[in-house]
Short mmCIF file of C-alpha atoms in Angstrom, two decimals:
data_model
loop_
_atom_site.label_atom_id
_atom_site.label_comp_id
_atom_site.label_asym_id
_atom_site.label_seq_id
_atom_site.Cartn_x
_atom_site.Cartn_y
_atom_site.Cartn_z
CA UNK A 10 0.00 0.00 0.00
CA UNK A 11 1.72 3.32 -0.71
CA UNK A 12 0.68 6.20 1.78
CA UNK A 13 0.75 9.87 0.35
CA UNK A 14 2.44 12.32 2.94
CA UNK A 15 4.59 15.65 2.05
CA UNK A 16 7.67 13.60 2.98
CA UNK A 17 7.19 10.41 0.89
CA UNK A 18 5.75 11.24 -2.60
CA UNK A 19 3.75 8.06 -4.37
CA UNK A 20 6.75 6.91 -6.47
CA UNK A 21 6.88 2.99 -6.01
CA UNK A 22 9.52 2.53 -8.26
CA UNK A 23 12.13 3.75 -10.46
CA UNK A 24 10.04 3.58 -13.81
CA UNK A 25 6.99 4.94 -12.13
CA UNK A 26 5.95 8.79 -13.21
CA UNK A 27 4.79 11.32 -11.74
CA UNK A 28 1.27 12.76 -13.19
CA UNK A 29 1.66 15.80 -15.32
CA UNK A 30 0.96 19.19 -13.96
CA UNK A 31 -1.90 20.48 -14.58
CA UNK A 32 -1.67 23.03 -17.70
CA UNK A 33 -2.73 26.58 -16.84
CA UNK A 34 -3.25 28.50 -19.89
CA UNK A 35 -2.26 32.74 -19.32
CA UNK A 36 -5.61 34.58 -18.63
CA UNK A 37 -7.04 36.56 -21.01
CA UNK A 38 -5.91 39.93 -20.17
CA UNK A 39 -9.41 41.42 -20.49
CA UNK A 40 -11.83 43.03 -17.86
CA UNK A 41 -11.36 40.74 -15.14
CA UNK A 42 -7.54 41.86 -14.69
CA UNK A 43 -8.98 45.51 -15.04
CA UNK A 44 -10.80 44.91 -11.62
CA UNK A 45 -7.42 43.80 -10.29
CA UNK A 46 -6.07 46.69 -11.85
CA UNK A 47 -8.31 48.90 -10.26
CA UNK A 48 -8.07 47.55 -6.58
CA UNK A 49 -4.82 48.45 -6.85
CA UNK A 50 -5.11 51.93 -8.31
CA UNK A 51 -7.61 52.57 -5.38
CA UNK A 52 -5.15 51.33 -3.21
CA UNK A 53 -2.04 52.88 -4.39
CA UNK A 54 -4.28 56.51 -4.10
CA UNK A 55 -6.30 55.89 -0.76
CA UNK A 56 -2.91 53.89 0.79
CA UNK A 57 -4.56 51.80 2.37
CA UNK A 58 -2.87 48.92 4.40
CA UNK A 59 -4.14 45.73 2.53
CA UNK A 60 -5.66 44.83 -0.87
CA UNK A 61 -8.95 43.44 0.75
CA UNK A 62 -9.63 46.81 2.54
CA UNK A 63 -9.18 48.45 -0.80
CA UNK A 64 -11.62 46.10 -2.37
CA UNK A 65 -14.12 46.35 0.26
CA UNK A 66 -13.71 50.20 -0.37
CA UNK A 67 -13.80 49.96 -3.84
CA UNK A 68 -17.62 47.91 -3.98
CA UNK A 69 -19.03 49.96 -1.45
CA UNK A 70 -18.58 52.98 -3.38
CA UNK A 71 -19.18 51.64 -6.74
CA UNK A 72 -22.59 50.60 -5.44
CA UNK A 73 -23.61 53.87 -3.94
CA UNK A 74 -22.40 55.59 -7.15
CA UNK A 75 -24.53 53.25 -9.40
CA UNK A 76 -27.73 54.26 -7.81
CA UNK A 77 -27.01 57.97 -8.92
CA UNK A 78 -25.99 57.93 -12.31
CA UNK A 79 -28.37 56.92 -14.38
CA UNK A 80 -29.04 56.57 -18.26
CA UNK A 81 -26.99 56.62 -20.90
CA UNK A 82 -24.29 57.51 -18.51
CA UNK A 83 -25.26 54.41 -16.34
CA UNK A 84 -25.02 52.34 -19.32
CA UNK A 85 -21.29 53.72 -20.46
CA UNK A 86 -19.90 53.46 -17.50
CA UNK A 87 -21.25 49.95 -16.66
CA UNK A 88 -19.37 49.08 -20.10
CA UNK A 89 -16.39 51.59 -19.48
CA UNK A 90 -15.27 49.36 -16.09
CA UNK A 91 -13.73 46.14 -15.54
CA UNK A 92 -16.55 43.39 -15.00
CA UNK A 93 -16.38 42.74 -11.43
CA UNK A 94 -16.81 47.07 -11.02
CA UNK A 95 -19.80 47.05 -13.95
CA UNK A 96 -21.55 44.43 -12.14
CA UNK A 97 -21.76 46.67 -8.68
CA UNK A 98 -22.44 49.85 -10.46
CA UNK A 99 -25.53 48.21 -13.11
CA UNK A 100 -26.63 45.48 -9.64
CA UNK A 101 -28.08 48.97 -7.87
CA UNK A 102 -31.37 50.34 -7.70
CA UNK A 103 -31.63 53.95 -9.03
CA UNK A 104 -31.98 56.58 -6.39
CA UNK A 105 -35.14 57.98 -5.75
CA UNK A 106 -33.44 61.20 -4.94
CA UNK A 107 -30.61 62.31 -6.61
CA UNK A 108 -27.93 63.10 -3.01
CA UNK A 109 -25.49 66.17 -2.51
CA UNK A 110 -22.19 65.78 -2.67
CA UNK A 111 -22.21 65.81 1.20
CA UNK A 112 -25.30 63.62 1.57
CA UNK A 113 -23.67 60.83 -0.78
CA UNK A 114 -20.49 60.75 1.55
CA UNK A 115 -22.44 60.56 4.28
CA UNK A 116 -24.19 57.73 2.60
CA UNK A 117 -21.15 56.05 2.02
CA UNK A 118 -20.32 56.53 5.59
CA UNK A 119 -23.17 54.55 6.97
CA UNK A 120 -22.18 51.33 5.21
CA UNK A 121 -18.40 51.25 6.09
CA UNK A 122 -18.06 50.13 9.44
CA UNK A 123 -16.54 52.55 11.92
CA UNK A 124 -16.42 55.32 9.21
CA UNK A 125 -16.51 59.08 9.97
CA UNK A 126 -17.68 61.29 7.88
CA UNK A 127 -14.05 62.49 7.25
CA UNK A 128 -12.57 58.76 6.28
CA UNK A 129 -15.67 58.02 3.92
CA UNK A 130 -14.61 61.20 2.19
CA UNK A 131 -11.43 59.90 1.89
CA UNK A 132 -12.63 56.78 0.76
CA UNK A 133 -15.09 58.15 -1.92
CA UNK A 134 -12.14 60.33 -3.01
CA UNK A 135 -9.71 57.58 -3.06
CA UNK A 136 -12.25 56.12 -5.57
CA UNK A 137 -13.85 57.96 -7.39
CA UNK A 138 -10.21 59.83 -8.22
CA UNK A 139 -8.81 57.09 -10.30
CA UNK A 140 -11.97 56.39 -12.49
CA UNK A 141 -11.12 58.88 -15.09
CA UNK A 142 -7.99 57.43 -16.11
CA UNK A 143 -10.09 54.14 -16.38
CA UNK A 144 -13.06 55.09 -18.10
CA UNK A 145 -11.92 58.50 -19.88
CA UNK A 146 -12.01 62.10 -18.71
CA UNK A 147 -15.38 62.86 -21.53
CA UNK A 148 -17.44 59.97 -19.99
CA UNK A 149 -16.62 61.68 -16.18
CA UNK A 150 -17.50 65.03 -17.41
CA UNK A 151 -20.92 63.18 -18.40
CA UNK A 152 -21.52 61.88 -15.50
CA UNK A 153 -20.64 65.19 -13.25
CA UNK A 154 -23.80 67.19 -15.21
CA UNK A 155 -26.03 64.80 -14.32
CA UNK A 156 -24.85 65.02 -10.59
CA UNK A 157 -25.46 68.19 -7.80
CA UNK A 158 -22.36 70.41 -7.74
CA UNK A 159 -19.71 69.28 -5.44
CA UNK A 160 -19.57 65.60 -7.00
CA UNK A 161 -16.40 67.28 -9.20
CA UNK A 162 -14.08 67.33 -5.78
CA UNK A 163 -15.02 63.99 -5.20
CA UNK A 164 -13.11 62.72 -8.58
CA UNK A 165 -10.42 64.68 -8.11
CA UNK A 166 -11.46 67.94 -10.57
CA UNK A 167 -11.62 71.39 -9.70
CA UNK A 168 -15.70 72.26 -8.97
CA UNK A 169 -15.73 75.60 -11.52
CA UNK A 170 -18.48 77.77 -11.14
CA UNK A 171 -18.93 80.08 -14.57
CA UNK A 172 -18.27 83.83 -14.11
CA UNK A 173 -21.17 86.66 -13.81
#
């Protein structure tokens, strides 16, 4: 009888072979690394301390974003982001009310444990900042005139007010 351990391999004999690996073929490099991708990118800009935190960050606001852009916008978004991010964004209900800038922190707030008002900002910032280097600076300024004023901050623009 031949026992398997991590010491003694199940080779009975010198013209026994061992089974093949198994073959891993490269992933495509497609939308599912861009989720990757973006985890990261939220990381690298919010610095936060592990990957998973980043993630967790990342969904939350993702979801609260997707119930306030709606549309067209909704729609090019959804298909501007990596999979994993278009499925939390399309998965929401829309608003009923479209939030402030200040309201939607908040919002964001409530569903991170132990969050102040002051680290959700961060958060939403740490966010929301690298999407238009994902999904293209025209598609953000899209989104942004469909929002209140003060969303602009929030991704990492200037909030410009016209002159009069």
């Amino acid at each position: 009888m031949t026992t398997l351990t991590p010491d003694r391999p199940a080779v009975t004999g010198p013209d026994a072979t061992l089974p093949a690996p198994p073959v891993t073929r490269p992933r495509d490099r497609g939308r599912d690394d861009g989720w990757r991708e973006l985890v990261d990118a939220v990381r690298e800009s919010g610095q936060y301390p592990t990957r998973a935190e980043a993630e967790s960050v990342t969904r939350v606001v993702l979801s609260a974003l997707g119930g306030h852009v709606v549309g067209d916008e909704r729609v090019d978004l959804a298909r501007a982001l990596p999979e994993e991010a278009a499925r939390v964004v399309a998965s929401q209900v829309p608003a009923t009310r479209v939030l402030t800038a200040a309201e939607f922190v908040d919002s964001v707030a409530r569903r991170v444990e132990g969050a102040t008002p002051a680290t959700a900002r961060w958060d939403v910032s740490s966010v929301l900042s690298v999407l238009p280097a994902l999904v293209g600076d025209e598609l953000v300024t899209r989104v942004l005139t469909h929002l209140p004023p003060g969303y602009a901050l929030l991704f990492g623009r200037a909030e410009l007010t016209p002159a009069g």
